[in-house]
Structures are given as C-alpha cells and as structure tokens.
CSV table of C-alpha atoms (C1' of nucleotides) in Angstrom, one decimal:
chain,number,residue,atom,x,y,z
A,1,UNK,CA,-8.0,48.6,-1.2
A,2,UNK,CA,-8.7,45.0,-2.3
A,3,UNK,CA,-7.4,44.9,-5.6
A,4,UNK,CA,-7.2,41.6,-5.8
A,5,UNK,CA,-10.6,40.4,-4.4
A,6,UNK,CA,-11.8,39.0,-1.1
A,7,UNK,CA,-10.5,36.1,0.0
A,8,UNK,CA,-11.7,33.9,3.0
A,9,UNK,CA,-8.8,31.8,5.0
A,10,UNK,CA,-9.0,28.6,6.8
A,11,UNK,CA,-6.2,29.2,9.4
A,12,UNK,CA,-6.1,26.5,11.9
A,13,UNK,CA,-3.5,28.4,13.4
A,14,UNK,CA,-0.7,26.5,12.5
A,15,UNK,CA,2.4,27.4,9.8
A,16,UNK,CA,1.3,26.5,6.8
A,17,UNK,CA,-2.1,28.3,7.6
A,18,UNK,CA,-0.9,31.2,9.3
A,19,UNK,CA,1.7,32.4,6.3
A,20,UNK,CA,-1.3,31.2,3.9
A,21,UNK,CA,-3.3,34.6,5.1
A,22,UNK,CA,0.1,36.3,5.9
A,23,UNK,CA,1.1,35.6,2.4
A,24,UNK,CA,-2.3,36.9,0.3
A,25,UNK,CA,-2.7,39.8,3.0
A,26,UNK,CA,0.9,40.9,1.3
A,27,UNK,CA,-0.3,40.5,-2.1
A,28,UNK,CA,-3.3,42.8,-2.1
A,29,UNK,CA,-6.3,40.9,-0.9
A,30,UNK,CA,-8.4,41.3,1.6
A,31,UNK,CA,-8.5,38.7,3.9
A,32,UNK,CA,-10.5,37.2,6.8
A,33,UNK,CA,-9.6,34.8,8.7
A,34,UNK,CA,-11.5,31.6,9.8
A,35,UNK,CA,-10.9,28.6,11.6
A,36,UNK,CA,-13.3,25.9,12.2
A,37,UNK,CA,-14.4,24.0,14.9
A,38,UNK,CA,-14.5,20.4,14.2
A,39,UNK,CA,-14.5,18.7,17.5
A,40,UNK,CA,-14.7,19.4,20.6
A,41,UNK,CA,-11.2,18.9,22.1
A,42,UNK,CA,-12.2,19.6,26.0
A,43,UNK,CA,-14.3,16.0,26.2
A,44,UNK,CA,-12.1,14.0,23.6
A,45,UNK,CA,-9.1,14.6,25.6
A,46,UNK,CA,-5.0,15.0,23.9
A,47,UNK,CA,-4.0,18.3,22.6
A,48,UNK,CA,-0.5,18.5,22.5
A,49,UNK,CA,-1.3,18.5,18.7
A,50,UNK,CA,0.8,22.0,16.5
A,51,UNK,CA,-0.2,22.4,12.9
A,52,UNK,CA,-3.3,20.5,11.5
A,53,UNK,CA,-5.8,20.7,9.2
A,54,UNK,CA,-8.7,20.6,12.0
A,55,UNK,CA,-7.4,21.9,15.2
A,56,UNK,CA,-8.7,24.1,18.0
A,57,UNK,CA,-5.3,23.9,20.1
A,58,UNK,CA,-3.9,26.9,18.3
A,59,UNK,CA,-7.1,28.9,17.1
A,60,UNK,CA,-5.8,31.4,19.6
A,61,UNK,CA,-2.4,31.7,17.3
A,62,UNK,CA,-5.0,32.2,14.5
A,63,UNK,CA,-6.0,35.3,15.6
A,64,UNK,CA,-3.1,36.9,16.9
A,65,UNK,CA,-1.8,37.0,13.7
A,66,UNK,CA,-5.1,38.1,12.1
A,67,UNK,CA,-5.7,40.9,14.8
A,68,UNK,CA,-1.8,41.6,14.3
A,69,UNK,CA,-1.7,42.4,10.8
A,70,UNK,CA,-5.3,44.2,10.8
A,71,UNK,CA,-7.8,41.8,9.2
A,72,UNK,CA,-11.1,39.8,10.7
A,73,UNK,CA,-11.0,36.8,12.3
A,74,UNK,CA,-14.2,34.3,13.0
A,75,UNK,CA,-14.5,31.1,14.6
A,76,UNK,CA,-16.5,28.3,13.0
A,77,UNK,CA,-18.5,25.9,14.2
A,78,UNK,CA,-19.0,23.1,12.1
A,79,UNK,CA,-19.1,20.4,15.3
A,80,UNK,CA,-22.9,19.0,14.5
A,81,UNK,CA,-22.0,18.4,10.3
A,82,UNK,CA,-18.4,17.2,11.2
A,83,UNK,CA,-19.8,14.6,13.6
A,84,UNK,CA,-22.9,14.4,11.3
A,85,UNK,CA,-20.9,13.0,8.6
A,86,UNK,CA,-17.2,12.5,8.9
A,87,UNK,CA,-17.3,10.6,12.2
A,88,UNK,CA,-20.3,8.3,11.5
A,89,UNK,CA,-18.9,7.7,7.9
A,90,UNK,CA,-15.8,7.0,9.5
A,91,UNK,CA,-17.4,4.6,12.3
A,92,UNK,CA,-20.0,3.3,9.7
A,93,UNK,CA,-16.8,2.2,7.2
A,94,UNK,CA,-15.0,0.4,9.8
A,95,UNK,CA,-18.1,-1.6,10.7
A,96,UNK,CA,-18.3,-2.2,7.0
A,97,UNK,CA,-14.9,-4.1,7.2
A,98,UNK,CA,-13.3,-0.8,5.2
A,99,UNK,CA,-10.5,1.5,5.8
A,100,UNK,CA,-12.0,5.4,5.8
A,101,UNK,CA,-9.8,8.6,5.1
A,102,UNK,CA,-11.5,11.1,7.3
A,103,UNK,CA,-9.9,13.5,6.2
A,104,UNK,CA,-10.6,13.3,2.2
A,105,UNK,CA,-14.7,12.7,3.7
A,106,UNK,CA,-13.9,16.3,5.3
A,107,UNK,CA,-12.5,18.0,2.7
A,108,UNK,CA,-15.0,16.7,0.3
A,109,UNK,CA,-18.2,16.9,1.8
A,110,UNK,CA,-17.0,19.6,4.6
A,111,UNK,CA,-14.8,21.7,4.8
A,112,UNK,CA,-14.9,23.2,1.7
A,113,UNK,CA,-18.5,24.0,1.3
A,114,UNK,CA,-18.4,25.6,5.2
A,115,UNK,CA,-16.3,27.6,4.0
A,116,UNK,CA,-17.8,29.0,0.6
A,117,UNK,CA,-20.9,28.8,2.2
A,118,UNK,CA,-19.2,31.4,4.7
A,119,UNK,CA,-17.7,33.2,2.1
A,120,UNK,CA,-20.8,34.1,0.2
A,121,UNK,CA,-21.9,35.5,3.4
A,122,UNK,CA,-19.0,37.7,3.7
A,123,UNK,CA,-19.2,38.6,0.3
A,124,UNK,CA,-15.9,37.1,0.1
A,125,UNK,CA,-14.8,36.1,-4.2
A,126,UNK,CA,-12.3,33.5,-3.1
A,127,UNK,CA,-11.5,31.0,-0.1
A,128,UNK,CA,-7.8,29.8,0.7
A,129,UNK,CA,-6.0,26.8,2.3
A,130,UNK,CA,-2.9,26.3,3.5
A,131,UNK,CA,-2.9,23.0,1.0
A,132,UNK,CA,0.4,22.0,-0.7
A,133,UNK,CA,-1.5,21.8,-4.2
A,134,UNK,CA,-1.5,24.3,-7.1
A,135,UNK,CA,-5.0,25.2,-8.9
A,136,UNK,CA,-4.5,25.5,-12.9
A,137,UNK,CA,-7.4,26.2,-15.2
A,138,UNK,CA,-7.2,24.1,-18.7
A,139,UNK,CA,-10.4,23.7,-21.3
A,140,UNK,CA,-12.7,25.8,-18.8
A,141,UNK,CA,-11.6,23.1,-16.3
A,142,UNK,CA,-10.5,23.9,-12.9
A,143,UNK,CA,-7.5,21.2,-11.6
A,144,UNK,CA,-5.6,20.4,-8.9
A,145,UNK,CA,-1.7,20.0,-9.7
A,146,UNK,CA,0.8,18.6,-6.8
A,147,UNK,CA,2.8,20.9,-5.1
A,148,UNK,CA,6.3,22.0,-5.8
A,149,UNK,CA,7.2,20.3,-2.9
A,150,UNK,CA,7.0,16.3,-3.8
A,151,UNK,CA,7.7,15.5,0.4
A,152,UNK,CA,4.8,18.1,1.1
A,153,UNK,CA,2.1,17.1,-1.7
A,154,UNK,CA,-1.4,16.9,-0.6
A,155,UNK,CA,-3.1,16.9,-4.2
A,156,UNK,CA,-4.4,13.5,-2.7
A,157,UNK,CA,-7.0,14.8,0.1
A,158,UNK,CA,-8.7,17.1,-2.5
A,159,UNK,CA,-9.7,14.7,-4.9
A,160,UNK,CA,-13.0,15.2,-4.2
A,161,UNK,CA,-13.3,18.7,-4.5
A,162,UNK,CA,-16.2,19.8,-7.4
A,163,UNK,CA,-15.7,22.5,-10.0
A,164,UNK,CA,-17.6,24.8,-8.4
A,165,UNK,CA,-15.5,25.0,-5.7
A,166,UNK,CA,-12.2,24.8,-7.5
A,167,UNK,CA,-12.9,27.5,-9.6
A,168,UNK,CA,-12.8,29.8,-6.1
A,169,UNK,CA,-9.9,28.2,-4.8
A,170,UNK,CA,-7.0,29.6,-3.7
A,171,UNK,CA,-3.9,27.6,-2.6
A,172,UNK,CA,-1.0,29.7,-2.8
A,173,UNK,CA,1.4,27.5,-1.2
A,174,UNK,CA,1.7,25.4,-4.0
A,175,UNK,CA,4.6,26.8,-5.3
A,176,UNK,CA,6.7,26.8,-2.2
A,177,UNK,CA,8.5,24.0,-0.3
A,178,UNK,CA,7.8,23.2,3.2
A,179,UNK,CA,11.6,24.8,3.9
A,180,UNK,CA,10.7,27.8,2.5
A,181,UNK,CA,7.4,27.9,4.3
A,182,UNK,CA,9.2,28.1,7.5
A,183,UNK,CA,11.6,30.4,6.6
A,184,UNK,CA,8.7,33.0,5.9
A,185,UNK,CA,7.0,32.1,8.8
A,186,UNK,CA,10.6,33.1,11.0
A,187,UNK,CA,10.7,36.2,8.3
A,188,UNK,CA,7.3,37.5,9.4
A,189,UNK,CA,7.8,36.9,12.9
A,190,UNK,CA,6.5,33.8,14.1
A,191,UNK,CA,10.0,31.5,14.6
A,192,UNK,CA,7.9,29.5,17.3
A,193,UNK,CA,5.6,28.5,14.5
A,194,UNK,CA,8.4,27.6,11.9
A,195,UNK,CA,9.6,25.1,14.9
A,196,UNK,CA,6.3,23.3,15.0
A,197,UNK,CA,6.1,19.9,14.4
A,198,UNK,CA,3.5,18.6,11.6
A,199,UNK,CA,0.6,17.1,12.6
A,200,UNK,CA,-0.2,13.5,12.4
A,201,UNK,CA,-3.2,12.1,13.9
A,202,UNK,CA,-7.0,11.9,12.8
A,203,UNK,CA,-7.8,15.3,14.1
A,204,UNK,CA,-10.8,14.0,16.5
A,205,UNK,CA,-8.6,11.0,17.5
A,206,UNK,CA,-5.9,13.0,19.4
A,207,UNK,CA,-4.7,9.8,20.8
A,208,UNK,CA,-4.4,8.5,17.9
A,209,UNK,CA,-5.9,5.4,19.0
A,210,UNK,CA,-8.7,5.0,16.5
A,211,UNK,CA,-9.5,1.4,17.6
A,212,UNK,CA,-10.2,3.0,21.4
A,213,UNK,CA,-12.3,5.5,19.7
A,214,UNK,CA,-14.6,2.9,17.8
A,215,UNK,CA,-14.9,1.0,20.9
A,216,UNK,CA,-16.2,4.4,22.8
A,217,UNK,CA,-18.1,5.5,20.1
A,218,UNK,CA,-20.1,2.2,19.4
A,219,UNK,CA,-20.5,0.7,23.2
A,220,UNK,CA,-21.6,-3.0,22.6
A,221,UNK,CA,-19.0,-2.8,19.7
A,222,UNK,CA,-16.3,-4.7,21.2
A,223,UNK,CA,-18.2,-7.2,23.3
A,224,UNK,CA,-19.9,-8.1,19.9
A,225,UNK,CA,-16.8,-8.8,17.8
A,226,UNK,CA,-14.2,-10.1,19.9
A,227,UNK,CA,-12.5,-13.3,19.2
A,228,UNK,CA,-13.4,-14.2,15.5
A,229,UNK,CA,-10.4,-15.9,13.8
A,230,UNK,CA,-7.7,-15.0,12.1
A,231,UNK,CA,-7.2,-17.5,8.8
A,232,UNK,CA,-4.8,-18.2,6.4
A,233,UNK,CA,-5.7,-17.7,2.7
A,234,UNK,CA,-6.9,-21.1,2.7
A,235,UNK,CA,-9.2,-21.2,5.5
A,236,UNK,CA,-7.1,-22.4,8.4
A,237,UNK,CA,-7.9,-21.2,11.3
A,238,UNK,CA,-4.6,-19.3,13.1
A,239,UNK,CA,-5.5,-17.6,15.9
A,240,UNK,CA,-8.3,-15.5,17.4
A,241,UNK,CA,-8.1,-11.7,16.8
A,242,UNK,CA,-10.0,-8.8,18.8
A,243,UNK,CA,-12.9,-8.3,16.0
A,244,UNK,CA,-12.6,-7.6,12.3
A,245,UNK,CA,-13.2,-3.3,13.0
A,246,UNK,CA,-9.7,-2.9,14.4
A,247,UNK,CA,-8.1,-4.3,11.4
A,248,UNK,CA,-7.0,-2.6,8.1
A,249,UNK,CA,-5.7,-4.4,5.4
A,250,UNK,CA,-2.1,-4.0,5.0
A,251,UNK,CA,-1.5,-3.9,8.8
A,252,UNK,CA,1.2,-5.5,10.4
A,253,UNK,CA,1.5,-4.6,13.8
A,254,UNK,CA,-0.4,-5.3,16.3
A,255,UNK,CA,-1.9,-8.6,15.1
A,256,UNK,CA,0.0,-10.4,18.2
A,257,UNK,CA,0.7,-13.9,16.4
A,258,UNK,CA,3.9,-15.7,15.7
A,259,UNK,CA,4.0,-17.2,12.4
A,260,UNK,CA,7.5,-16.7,12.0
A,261,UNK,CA,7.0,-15.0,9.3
A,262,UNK,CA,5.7,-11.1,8.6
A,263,UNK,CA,2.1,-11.4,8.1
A,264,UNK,CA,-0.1,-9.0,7.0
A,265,UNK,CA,-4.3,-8.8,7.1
A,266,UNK,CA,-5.0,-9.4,3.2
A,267,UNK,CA,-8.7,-9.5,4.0
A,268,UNK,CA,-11.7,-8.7,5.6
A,269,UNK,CA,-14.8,-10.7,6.2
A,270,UNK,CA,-17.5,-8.8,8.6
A,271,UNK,CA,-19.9,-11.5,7.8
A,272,UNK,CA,-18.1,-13.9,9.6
A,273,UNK,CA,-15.8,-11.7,11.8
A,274,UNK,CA,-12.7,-13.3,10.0
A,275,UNK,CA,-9.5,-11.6,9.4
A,276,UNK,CA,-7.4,-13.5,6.3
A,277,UNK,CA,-3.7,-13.1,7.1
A,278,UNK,CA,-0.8,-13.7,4.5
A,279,UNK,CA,2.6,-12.8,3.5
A,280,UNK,CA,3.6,-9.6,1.6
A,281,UNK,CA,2.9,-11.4,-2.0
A,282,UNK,CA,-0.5,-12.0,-1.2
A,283,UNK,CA,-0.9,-8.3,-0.7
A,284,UNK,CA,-0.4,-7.5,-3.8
A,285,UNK,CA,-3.2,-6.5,-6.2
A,286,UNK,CA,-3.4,-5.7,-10.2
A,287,UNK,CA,-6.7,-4.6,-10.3
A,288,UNK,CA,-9.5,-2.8,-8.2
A,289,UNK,CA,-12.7,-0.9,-9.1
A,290,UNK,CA,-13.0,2.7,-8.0
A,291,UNK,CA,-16.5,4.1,-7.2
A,292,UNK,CA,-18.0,7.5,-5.9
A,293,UNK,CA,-16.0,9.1,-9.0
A,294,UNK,CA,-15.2,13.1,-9.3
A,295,UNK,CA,-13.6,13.9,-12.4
A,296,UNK,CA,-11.2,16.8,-12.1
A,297,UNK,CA,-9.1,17.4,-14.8
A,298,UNK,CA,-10.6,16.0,-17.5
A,299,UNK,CA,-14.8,15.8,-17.8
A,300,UNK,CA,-14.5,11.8,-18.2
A,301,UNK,CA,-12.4,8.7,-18.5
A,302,UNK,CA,-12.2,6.9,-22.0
A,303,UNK,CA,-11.3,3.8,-22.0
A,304,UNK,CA,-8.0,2.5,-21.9
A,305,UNK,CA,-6.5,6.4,-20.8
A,306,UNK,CA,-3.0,5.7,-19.2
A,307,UNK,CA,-2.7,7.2,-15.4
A,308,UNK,CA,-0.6,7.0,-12.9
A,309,UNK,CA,-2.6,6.2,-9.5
A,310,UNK,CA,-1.9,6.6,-6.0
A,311,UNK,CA,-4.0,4.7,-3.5
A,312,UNK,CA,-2.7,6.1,-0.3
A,313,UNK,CA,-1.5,9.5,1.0
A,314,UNK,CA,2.0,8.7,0.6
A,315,UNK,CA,2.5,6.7,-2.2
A,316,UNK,CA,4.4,7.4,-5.5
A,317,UNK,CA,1.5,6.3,-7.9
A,318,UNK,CA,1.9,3.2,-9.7
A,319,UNK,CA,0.9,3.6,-13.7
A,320,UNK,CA,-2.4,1.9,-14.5
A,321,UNK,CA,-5.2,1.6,-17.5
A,322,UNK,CA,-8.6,3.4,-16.4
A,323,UNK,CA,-11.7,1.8,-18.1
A,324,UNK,CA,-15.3,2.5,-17.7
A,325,UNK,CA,-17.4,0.1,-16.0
A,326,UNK,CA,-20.9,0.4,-14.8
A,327,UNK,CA,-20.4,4.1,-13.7
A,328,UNK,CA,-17.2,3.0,-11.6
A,329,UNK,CA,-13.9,2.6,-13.3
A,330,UNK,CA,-12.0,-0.1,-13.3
A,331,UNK,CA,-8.1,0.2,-13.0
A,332,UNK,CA,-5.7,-1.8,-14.2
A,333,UNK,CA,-2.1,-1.6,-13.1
A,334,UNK,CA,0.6,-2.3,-14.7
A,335,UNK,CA,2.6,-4.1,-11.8
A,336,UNK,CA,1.4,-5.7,-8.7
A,337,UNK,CA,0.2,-2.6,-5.9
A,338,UNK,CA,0.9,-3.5,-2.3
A,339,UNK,CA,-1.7,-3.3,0.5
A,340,UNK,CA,-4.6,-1.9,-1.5
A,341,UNK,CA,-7.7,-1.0,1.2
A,342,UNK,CA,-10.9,-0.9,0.3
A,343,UNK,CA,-12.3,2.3,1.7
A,344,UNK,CA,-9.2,4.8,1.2
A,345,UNK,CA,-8.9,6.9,-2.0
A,346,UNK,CA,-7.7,6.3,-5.2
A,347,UNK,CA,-6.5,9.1,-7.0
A,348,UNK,CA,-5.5,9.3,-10.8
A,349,UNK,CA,-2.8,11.7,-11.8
A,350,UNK,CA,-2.3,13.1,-15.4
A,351,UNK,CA,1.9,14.1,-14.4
A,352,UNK,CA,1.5,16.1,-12.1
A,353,UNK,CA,-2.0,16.6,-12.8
A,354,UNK,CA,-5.2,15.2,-10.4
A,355,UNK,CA,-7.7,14.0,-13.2
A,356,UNK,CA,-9.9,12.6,-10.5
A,357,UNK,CA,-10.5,10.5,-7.9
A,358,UNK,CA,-12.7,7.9,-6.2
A,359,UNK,CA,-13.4,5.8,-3.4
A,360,UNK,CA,-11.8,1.9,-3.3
A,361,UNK,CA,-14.8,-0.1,-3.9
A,362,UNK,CA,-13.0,-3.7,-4.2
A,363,UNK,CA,-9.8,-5.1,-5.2
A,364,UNK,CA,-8.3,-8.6,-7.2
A,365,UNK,CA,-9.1,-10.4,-10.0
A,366,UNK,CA,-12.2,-8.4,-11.5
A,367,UNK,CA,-15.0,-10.2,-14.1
A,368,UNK,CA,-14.6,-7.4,-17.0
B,1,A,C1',-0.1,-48.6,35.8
B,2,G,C1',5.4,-50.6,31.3
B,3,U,C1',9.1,-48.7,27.4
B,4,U,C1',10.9,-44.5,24.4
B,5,C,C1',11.4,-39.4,23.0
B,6,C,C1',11.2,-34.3,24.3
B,7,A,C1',11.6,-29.7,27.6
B,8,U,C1',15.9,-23.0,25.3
B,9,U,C1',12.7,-15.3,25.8
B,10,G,C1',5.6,-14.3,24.5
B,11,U,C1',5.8,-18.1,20.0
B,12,G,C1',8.7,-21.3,16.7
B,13,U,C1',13.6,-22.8,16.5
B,14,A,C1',19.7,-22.9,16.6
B,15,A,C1',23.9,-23.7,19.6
B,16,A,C1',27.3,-32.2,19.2
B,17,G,C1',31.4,-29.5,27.0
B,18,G,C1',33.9,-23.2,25.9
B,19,U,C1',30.5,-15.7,24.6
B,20,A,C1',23.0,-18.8,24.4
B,21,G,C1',21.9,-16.9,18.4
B,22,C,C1',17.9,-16.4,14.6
B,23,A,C1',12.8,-15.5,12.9
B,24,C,C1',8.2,-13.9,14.4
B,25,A,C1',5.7,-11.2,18.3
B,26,A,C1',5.9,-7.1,22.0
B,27,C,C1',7.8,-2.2,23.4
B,28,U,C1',10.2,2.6,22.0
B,29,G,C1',11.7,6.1,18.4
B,30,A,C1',11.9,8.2,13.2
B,31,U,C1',8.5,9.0,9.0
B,32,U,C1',3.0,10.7,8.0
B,33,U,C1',-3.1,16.0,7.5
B,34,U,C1',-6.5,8.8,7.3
B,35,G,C1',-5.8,3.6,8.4
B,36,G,C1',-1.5,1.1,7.2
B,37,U,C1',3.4,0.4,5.4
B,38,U,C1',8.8,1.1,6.0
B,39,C,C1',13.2,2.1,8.9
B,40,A,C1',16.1,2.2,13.5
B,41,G,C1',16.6,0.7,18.4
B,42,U,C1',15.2,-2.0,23.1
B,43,U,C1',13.4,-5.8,26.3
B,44,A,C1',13.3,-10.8,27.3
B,45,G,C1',15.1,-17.6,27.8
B,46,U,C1',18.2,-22.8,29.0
B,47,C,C1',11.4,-26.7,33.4
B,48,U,C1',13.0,-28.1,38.7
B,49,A,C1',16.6,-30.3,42.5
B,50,G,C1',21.2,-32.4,42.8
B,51,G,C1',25.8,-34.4,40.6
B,52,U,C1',30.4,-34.9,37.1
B,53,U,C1',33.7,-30.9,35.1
B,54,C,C1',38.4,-25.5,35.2
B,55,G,C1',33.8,-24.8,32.5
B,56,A,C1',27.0,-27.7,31.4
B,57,A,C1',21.5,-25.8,27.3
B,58,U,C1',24.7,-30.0,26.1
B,59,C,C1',26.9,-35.5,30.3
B,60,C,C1',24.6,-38.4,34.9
B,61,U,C1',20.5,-39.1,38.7
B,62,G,C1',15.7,-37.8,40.8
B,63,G,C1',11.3,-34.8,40.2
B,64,U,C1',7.6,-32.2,37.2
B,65,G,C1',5.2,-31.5,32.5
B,66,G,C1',4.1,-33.0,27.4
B,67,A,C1',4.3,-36.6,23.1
B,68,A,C1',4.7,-41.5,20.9
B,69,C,C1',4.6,-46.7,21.4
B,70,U,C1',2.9,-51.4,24.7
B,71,A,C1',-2.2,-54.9,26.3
RNA sequence: AGUUCCAUUGUGUAAAGGUAGCACAACUGAUUUUGGUUCAGUUAGUCUAGGUUCGAAUCCUGGUGGAACUA
C-alpha cells in the first residue's frame, strides 16, 4: 500500500500542517501523524494561539484529521529537551546581552532529531513539515531552496539542519503559495482552518511578552539589572533603562526617552549594564563574523564566494563577500545592513539556494 | 534678602491679540513561526488667581516655581 515510503508528519494541527499529511496521504505514502509537546500551555498561561510551529492548542485538530482520513496519530513529548535547551539557551543569550531565535535553536537541535529519532522507531523512511522550503539534492548534497511563495519563505529557520537529516526530509509545501494552501485546506474540508490566522509569538511565550518571561524565569533578574544607563555613542549618559536583558539591538519601542529624535539601542554592554542608543545611521553595519557554521549547499566557503545574506526572518538578503576566518566566516556586505543582532541567524543564500548558515557572533569594523 | 529672564501634552519646542501645531515618547491596530523593524491611527497641554479686550499662550497685576546676574 505505501508505494511511496513511510513518512512521519509533524502536524501541530494547524493549516499548513494539517494539508502537509492530507497532502502526502493523497500521494501514496503512508503517513503517521505526530505532534509534539513543547511546553506546557496549562501553567504558562495564553492560548488563543491557531497555526504554529509548536502548539498544543489545536493538537486535538491534529487528530481529527489523522483519525478522519485513516492514519496514526501520536503525541510527543519533548517538554524536558525543549526546556532543556531552547529555553535556557534562550534565557542564557539574553543574559549574554544577545538576541536568540528560539525557534532556529528548536529546529536545529530539536525538533528535527525528535522527530527522526521517532521515525526510526516507527520504521518510518521520511519525516515531513509543513515548512515553506523546497529540499533539492545537487553533488550528493542535500539543500534547502525558498519556497515558491517569497511572503511565506521559511528557508531561514532551517539553516541549521545537518545532511543527515535533509536527506529524509520532506517539505512538500514548497511549491505552493500560502493562497493555495488554504484553498486545499477549504477543498478537503477544513474551511475553519483555511480562516486561521498565522501564528506569531515565541511558542512558550504566548503573551508574547518575552521580557515578563525572563523576569519569571530568572527571579533576582530584574532587581539585579534595573537602572543601568542608557548612553549615547559617546559615552553620555541619557537616561536610566530597566536592565540591558530587555533590550535588543535595533529596538525602538519601548525605550521610554525623548530625544526628539528616533533612537534606536545600537549596543549592548552586560558588563556594565549599559544600553548605547543612536540614530538609524549608527545602526548600520558592513561587516560581522558569523560562528556555529552548517554548510548546506555547498561542503565549504572559499574565500571571497559572492552570497546574498539575510540576517533576520524577514529580510530580503543584502549581497555580501564570505571569507574564512578562524573557523567563523567573516562577511562582508556590500552596502550598509540595518539593525544587525548579535545572537540571531545569518543565513547565506546561493539564489534561491540556502548554502548555510550561522549564528551572529559580532558586528562592525572587523581586524581581518 | 535686590535686579533680570523664563513657565505651552510625558519630554523638547512652535504659535509677535484671531482654529494651540511639530518632533520624540506613550497607547491601539496592521505586518511577522524569534527579538526587532516598518506602516496606520489615537490620546494628551497654555503654572495659578485676577484684570484689559468682541477675542489672551501672547498685554497688565499679584502669587507659585525655576534660571541668570548683584555684595
């Protein structure tokens, strides 16, 4: 009956999910559903959260529609490794004065082996997301290409992902857009689900207050960090700020001073508990050096290879120079970048092609 | 305890007798599988008590508060 192979599905219950399994169930595979339990939503409160990556809200959804079209369902529970690693890297990054992408920490050292560590288990060949990426195979290389859908791309959040777990991947929305998504999902039944919202939200801070989370998470955090200064470039002291954790660099919002002018937190200094403030042109960054490397596309980076590079989820790429440097690599753009946060992901991009990724290790004027 | 100057939304500033406006901040919404950004919208002010005037932020008087100068 399985022609095409056994194929595990992480179905959070949501659209994109859901007509993920839907979709390979109709093309020959076998499927069995699986949806993982990341966090325990009962004691961290919210929940009025629809589609997602990491979401119990809907598991029920999940399997309806598995028990509905005639294929196994199983619940997951990943809570101790999720909390294990993607919470206290996320907690342990702030403290460091950086700016952590849960959800790339997830996918990376997660997700993605829960689930093929499931799916040798079932004896299942493949596992399946409902990721807006397309897997291609070049050289004996496994890569991740955007999805069809430019608005919808998520090549960004799998950077990390290693061969060996490429090579079993299945993301067969890649081709689609987002539009046509719904449509299938109001095709095969489920118009409540085509009308859902998309998420937003760090999935285990539903209120997506992360600086409230910190401040429960870490008790004496707060009383330990309140009122450092908030500088100018040049050391002038502006006003006092809440402590450096609760600032990213970039932000805006929420800084509650008057300058007059937009100002923006340019830097960081836990050491001190300082937060530098300046205008958008002292933002801007030409260089940075990228660390924690995985090479997708390609098996290295020579010297001087032309990329384009995105350092945030939404962000067109900006072209750029890649060059070795002490097992990091050190890229070069070739105009100013905006708002560029240590911490967060920096993804390279052959066209449409991921060639690899890293983590943002440190920005500015770089010693070669 | 003398003289002078000043007082406008949370902050900084415009309005030289005729609709109190701008920037920043704050709040709300849109966008978003991270943080952030961006966009749209909203709130909110003439220190106080009198006076002149058809009409006062604006002119006059007292008070209060701040700044500068004076021995």
């Amino acid at each position: 009956m399985s022609t095409k192979g056994k194929v595990l599905v992480a179905m959070s219950g949501g659209i994109d999910s859901t007509v993920t399994a839907l979709m390979l169930h109709k093309e020959g595979y076998e499927v069995v559903g699986i949806t993982m339990k990341t966090w325990d939503y009962a004691t961290a409160g919210g929940g009025k959260k629809e589609t997602g990556c990491c979401n119990l809200d809907s598991f029920n959804d999940a399997r309806a529609a598995a028990v509905e079209h005639g294929f196994p369902h199983f619940i997951l529970d990943i809570r101790e490794e999720f909390g294990d690693f993607v919470i206290n890297n996320f907690v342990d990054e702030y403290i460091a004065g950086r700016t952590p992408n849960p959800c790339v920490m997830c996918n990376t050292h997660i997700k993605w082996s829960a689930l093929l560590k499931r799916a040798d288990a079932l004896g299942c060949d493949y596992i399946a997301t409902g990721h807006y990426g397309m897997i291609e195979e070049e050289n004996g290389r496994f890569f991740i290409r955007k999805g069809v859908d430019e608005t919808k791309d998520q090549s960004y959040v799998l950077w990390g992902l290693p061969q060996s777990v490429l090579s079993r991947t299945l993301l067969p929305l890649g081709g689609y857009r987002k539009t046509e998504i719904r449509q299938m999902a109001h095709d095969m039944g489920y118009p409540e689900l085509a009308k859902k919202s998309e998420s937003y939200e760090i999935c285990f801070v539903p209120d997506n207050d992360y600086r409230g989370f910190l401040k429960r998470h870490v008790p004496d955090l707060e009383a330990r960090v309140d009122g450092g200064n908030f500088t100018l470039a040049d050391g002038t002291i502006v006003g006092k700020h809440k402590g450096y954790p609760f600032y990213t660099i970039g932000q805006r919002k929420g800084l509650d001073i008057a300058l007059g002018k937009p100002m923006y937190v340019t830097q960081i200094l836990p050491e001190t508990n300082t937060v530098v403030l300046g205008e958008e042109e002292e933002l801007q960054q030409q260089q940075m050096l990228v660390g924690g490397v995985n090479m997708v596309k390609f098996d290295m980076v020579s010297d001087g290879m032309e990329a384009l590079v995105k350092i945030r989820y939404k962000d067109r790429g900006t072209p750029a120079r890649l060059y070795n440097e002490a097992g990091k690599i050190r890229v070069t753009f070739y105009e100013p970048v905006k708002g560029i946060a240590p911490g967060q992901s920096a993804v390279f991009y052959d066209g449409d092609d991921v060639i690899g990724g890293g983590f943002i290790h440190k920005t500015g004027q770089l010693q070669a």
